[in-house]
mmCIF file of C-alpha atoms in Angstrom:
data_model
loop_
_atom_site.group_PDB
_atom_site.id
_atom_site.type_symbol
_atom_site.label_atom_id
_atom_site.label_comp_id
_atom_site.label_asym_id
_atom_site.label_seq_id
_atom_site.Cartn_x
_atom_site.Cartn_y
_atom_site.Cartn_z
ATOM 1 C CA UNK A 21 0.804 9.712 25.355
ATOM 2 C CA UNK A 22 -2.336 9.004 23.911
ATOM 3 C CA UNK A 23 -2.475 5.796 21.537
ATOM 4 C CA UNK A 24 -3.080 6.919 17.859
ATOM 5 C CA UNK A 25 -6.198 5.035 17.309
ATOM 6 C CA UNK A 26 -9.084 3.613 19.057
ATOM 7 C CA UNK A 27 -8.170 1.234 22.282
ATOM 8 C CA UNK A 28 -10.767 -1.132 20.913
ATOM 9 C CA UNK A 29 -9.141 -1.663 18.370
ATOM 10 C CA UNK A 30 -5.398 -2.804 19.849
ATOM 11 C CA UNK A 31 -3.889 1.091 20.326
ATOM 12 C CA UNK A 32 -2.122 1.252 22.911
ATOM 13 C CA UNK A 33 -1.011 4.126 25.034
ATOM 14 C CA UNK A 34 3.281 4.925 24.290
ATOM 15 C CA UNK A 35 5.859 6.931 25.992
ATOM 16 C CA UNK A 36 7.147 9.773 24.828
ATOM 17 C CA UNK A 37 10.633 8.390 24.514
ATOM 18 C CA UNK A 38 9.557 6.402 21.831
ATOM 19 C CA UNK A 39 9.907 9.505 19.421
ATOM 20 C CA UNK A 40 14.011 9.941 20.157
ATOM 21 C CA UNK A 41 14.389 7.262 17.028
ATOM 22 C CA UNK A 42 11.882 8.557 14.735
ATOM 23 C CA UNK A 43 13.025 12.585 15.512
ATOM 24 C CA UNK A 44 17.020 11.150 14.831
ATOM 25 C CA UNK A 45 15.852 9.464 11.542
ATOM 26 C CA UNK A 46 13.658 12.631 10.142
ATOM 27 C CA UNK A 47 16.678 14.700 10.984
ATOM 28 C CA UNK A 48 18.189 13.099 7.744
ATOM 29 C CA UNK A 49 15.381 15.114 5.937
ATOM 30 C CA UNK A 50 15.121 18.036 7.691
ATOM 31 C CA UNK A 51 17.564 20.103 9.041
ATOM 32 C CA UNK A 52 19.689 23.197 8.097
ATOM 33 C CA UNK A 53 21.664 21.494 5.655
ATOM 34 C CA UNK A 54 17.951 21.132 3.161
ATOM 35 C CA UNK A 55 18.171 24.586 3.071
ATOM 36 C CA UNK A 56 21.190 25.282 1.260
ATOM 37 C CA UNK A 57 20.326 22.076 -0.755
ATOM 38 C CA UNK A 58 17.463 23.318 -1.851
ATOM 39 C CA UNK A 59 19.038 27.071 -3.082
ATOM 40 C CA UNK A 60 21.428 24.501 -4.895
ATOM 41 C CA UNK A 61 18.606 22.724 -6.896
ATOM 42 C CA UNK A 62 17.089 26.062 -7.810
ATOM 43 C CA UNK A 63 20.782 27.310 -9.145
ATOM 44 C CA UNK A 64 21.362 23.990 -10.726
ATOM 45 C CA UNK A 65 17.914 24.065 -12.411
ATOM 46 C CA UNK A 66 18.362 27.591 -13.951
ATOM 47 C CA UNK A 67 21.691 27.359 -14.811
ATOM 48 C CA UNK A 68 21.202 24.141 -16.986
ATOM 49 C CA UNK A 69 18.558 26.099 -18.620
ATOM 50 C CA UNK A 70 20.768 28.816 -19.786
ATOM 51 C CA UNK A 71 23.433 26.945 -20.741
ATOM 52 C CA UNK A 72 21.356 24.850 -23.041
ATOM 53 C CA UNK A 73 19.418 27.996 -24.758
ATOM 54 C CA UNK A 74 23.011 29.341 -24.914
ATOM 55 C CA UNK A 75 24.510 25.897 -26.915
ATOM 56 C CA UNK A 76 20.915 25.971 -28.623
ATOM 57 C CA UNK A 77 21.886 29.494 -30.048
ATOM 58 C CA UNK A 78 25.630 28.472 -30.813
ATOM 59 C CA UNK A 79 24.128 25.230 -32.906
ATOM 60 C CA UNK A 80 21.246 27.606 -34.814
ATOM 61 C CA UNK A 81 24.301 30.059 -35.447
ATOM 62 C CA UNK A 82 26.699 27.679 -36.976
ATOM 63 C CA UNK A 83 24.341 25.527 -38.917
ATOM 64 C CA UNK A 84 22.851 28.829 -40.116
ATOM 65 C CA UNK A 85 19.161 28.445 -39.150
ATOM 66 C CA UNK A 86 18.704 31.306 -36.777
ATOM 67 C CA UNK A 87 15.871 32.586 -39.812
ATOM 68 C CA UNK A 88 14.935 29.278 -40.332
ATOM 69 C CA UNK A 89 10.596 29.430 -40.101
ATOM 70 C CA UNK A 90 8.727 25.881 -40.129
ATOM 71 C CA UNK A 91 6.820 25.560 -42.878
ATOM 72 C CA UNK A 92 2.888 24.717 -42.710
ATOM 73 C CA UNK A 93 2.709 20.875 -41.453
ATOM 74 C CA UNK A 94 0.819 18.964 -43.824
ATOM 75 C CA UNK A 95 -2.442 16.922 -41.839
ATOM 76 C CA UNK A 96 -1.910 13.964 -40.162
ATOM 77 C CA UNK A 97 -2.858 10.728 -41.766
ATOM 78 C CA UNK A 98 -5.278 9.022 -39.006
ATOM 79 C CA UNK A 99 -6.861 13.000 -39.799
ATOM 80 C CA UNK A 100 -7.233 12.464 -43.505
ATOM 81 C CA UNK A 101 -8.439 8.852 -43.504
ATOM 82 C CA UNK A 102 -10.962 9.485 -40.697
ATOM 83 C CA UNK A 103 -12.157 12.663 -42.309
ATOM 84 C CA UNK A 104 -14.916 12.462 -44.448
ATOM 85 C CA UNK A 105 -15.016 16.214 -45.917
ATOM 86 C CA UNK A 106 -13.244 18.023 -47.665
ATOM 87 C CA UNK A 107 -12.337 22.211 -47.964
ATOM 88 C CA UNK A 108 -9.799 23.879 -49.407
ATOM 89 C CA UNK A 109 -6.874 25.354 -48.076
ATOM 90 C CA UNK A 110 -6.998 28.949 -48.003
ATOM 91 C CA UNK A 111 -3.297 29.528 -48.164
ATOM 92 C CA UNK A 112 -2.375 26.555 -50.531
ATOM 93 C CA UNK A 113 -5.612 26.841 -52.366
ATOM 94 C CA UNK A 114 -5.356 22.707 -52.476
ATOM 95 C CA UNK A 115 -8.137 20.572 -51.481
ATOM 96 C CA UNK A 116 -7.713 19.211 -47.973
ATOM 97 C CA UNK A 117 -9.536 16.607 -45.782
ATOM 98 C CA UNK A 118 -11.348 18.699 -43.364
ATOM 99 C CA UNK A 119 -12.718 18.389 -39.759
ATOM 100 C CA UNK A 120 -15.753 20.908 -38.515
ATOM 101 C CA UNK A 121 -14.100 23.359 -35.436
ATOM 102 C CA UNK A 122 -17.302 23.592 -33.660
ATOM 103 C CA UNK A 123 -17.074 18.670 -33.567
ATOM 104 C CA UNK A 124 -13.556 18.939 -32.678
ATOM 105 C CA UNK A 125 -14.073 21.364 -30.090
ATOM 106 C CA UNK A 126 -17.048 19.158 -28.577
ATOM 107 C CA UNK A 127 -14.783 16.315 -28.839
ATOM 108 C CA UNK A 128 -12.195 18.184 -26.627
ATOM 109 C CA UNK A 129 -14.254 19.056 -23.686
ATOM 110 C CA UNK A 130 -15.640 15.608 -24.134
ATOM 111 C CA UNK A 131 -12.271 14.002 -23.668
ATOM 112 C CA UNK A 132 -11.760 17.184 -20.776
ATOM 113 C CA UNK A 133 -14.420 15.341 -18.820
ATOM 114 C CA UNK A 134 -12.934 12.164 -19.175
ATOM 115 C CA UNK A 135 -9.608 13.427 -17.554
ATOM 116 C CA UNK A 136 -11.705 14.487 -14.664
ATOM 117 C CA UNK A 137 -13.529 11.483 -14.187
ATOM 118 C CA UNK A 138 -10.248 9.715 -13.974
ATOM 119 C CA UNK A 139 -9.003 12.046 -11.655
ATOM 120 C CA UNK A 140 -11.745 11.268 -9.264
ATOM 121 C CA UNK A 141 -10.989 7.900 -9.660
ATOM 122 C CA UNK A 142 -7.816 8.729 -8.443
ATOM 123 C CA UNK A 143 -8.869 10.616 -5.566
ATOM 124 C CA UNK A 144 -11.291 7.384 -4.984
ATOM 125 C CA UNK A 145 -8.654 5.009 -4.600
ATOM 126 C CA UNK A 146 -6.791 7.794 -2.480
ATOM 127 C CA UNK A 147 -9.236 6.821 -0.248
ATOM 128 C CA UNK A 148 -9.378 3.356 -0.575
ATOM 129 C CA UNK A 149 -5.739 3.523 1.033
ATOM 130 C CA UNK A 150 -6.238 5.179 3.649
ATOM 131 C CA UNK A 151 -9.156 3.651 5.081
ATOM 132 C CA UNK A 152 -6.741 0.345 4.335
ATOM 133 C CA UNK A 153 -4.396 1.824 6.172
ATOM 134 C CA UNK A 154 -6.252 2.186 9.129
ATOM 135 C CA UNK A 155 -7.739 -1.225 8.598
ATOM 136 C CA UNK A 156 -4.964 -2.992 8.730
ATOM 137 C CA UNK A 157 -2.955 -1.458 11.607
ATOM 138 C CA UNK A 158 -5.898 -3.130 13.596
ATOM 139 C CA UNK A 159 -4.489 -6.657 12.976
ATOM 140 C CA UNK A 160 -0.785 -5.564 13.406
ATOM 141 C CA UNK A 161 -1.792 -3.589 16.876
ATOM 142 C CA UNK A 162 -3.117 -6.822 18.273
ATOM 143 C CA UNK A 163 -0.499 -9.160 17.622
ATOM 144 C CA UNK A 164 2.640 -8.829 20.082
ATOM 145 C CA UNK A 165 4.754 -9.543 17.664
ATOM 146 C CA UNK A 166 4.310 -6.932 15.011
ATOM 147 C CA UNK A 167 2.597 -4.138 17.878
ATOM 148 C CA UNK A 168 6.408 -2.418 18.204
ATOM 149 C CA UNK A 169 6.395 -1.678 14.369
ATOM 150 C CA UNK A 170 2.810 -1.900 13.521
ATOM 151 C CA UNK A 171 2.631 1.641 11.927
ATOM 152 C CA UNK A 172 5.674 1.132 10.143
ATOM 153 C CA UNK A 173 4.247 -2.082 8.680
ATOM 154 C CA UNK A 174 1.144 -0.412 7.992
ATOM 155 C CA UNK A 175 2.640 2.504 6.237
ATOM 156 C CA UNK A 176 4.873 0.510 4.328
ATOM 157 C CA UNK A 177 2.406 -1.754 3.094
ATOM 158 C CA UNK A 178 -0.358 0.538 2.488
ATOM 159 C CA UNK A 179 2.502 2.616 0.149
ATOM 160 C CA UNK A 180 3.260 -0.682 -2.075
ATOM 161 C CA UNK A 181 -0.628 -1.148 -2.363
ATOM 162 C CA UNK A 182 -0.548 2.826 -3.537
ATOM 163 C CA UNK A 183 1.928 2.121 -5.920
ATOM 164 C CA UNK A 184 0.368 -1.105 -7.365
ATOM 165 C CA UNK A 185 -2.678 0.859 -7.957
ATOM 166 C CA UNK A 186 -0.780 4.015 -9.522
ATOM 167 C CA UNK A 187 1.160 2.212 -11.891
ATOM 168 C CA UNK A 188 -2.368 0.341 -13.242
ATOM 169 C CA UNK A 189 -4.353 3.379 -13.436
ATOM 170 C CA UNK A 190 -0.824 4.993 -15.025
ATOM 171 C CA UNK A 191 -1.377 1.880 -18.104
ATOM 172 C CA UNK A 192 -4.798 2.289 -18.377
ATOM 173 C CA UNK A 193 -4.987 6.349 -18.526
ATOM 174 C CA UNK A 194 -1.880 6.258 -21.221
ATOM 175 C CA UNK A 195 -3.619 3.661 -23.378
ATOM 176 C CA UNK A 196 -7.391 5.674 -22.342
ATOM 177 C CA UNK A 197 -5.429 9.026 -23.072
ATOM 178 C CA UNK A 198 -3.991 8.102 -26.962
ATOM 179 C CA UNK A 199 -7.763 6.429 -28.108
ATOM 180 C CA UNK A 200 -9.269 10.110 -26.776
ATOM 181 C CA UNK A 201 -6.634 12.155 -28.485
ATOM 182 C CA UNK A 202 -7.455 10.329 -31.902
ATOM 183 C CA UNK A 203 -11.212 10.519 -31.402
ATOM 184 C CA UNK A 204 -10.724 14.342 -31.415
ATOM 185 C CA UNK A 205 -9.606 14.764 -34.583
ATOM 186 C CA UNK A 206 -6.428 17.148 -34.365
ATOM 187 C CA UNK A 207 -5.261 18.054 -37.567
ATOM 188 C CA UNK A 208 -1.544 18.264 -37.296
ATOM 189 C CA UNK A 209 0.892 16.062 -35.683
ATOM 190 C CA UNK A 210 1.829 19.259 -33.212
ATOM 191 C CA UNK A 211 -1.366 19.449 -32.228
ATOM 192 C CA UNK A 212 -1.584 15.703 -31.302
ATOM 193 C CA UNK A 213 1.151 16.268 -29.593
ATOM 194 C CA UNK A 214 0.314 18.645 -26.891
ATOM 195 C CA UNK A 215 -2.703 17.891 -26.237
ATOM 196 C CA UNK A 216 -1.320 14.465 -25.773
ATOM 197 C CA UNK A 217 0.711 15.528 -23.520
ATOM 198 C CA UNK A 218 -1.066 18.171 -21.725
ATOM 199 C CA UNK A 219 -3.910 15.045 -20.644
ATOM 200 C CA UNK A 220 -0.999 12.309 -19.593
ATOM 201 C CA UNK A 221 0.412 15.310 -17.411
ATOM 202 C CA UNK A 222 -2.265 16.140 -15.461
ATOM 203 C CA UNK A 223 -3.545 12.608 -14.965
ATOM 204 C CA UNK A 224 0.184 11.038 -13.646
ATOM 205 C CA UNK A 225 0.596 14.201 -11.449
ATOM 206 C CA UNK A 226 -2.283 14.038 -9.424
ATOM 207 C CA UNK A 227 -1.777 9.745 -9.824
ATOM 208 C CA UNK A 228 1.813 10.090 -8.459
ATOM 209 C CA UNK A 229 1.685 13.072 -6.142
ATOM 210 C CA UNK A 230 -1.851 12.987 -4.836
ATOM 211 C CA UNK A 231 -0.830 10.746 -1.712
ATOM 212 C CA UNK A 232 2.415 12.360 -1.272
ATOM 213 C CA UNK A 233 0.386 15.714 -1.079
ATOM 214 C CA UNK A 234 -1.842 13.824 1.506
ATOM 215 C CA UNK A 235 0.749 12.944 3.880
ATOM 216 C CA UNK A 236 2.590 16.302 3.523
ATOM 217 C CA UNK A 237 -0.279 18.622 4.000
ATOM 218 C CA UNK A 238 -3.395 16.694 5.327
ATOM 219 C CA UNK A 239 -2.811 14.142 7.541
ATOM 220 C CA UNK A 240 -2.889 14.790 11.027
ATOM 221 C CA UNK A 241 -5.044 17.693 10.674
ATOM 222 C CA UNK A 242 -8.726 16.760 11.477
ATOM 223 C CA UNK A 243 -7.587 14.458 14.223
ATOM 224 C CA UNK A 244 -9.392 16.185 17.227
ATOM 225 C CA UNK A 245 -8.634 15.683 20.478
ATOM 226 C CA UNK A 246 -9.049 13.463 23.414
ATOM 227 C CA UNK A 247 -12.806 12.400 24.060
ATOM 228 C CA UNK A 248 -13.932 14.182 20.397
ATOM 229 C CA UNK A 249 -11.835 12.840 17.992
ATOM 230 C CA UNK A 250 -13.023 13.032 14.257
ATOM 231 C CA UNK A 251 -14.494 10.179 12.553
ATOM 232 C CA UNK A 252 -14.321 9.327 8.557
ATOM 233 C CA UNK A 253 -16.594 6.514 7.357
ATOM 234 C CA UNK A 254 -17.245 5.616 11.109
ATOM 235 C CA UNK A 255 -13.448 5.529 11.467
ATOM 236 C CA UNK A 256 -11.297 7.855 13.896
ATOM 237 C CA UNK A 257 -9.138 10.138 11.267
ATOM 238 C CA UNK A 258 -5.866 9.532 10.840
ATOM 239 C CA UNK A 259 -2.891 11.325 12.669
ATOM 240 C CA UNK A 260 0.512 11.674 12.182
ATOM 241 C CA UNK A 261 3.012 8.562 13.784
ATOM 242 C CA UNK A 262 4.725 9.319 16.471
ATOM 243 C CA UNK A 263 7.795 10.685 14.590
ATOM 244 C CA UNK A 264 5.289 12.981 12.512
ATOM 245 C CA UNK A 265 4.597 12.965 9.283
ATOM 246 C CA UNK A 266 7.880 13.258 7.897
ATOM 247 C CA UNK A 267 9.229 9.726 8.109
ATOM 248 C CA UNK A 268 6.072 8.470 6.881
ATOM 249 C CA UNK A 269 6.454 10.827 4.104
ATOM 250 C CA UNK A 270 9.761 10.341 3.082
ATOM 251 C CA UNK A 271 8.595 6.299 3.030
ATOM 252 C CA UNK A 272 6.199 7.158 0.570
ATOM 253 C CA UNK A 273 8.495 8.794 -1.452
ATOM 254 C CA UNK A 274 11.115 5.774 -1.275
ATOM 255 C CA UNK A 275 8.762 3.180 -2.498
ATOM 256 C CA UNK A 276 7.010 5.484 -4.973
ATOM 257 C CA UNK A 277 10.001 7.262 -6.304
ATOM 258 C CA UNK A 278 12.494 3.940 -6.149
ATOM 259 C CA UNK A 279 9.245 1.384 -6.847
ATOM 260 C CA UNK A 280 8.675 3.158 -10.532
ATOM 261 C CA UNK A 281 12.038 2.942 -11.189
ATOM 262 C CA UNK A 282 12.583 -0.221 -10.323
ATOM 263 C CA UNK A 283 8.944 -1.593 -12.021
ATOM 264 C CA UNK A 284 10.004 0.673 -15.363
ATOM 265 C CA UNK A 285 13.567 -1.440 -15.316
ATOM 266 C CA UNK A 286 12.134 -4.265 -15.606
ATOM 267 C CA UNK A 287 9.800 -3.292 -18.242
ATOM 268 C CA UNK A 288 12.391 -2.482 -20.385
ATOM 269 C CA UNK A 289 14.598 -5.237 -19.840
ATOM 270 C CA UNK A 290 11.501 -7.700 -19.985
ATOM 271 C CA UNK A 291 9.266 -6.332 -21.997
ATOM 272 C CA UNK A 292 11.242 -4.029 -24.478
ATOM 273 C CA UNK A 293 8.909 -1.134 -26.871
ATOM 274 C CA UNK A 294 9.275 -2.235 -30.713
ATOM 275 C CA UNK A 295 8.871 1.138 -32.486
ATOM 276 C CA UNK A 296 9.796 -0.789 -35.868
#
């Protein structure tokens, strides 16, 4: 079969054979039984959410708060010290510190545009890992010793480097993500709150699933073919190893899923949060 990359650069051609190991491991992941698994997951997932709106209602109906109505939440305190106006309240009628709509709102899509700019930087480093990918397969091809296994290596490898950079841009973006939320003034501790929330979502989704995404959907499919194979950045695309895409997948998963864990443990065993 034809070699994966460039001859030049230590590809060599393989056998076909050579995918009966790689199509026995990625039948761990996919065969009839993920099916059924995955109908379970949806089942589980739904059911758990019933059950705990129908305790939710049990709790409201015994404590007798099924009526119960939150009241007005008073303003944050970073809101009234960094306010310098005041209006009154027109339900309360009491003088409150007070933020113009028209700043805050500039503020937002300010801080809107950040998120995006960090995005791209996400993307950006996306790229940075796969063109080190292919980089340094080129070493590992031309050495005997490692050849067998280079992609492996090079998968592997590339996937730590991934999640070096996802947890750093993961520290930053949190810490980046809190001093934007303050800047914008949100009057209520609710309102803090989600959009909080909404910007650390978006960020770690596309910073944690943006490679998976890659390998599941992408790779592999601006290849070409033999004598007009694609180039990116002068080098040949990336396809799929010879097992396909899955088993490189489900490595990325392993060291991204298990890695954070693992990284997080430590945190808190190390470095434990002092909310006091």
């Amino acid at each position: 079969m034809c070699p994966t990359c460039d001859i030049t650069h230590g590809c060599r051609y393989w056998n076909l054979r050579e995918l009966c190991f790689y199509l026995k491991m990625s039948y761990l992941f996919d065969h009839p039984g993920s099916v059924f698994y995955a109908i379970f997951m949806v089942i589980w997932g739904v059911t758990y959410l019933e059950y705990w709106k129908r305790k939710n209602a049990k709790l409201a109906h015994r404590w007798d708060v099924l009526d119960y109505e939150i009241e007005e939440e008073r303003p944050r305190p970073q809101y009234s010290a960094h306010c310098t106006q005041y209006a009154k309240n027109p339900i309360t009628d009491v003088l409150e510190p007070y933020f113009p709509p028209r700043a805050r709102v500039a503020r937002i899509i300010a801080g809107l545009i950040c998120v995006m700019v960090m995005v791209m930087l996400v993307l950006v480093f996306i790229v940075a890992v796969i063109i080190y990918r292919f980089l340094i397969k080129i070493p590992l091809f031309q050495n005997k010793l490692l050849r067998s296994n280079a992609e492996i290596y090079a998968t592997l490898s590339a996937a730590i480097v991934n999640l070096i950079l996802i947890m750093c841009l993961g520290k930053v973006y949190e810490t980046l993500a809190y001093k934007m939320t303050q800047w914008e003034m949100h009057r209520t501790q609710s309102e803090f709150d989600n959009q909080l929330i909404f910007k650390v979502f978006l960020f770690q989704f596309v910073n944690f699933y943006s490679s998976i995404f890659y390998v599941a959907f992408f790779k592999g499919q601006m290849v070409g073919y033999p004598g007009h194979y694609t180039s990116f950045f002068g080098l040949r695309n990336e396809a799929c190893d010879n097992g396909g895409c899955l088993i490189e997948l489900a490595q990325q998963l392993l060291v991204i899923m298990v890695g954070k864990q693992i990284i997080s443990n430590c945190q808190e065993i190390l470095l434990p949060k002092n909310d006091l």
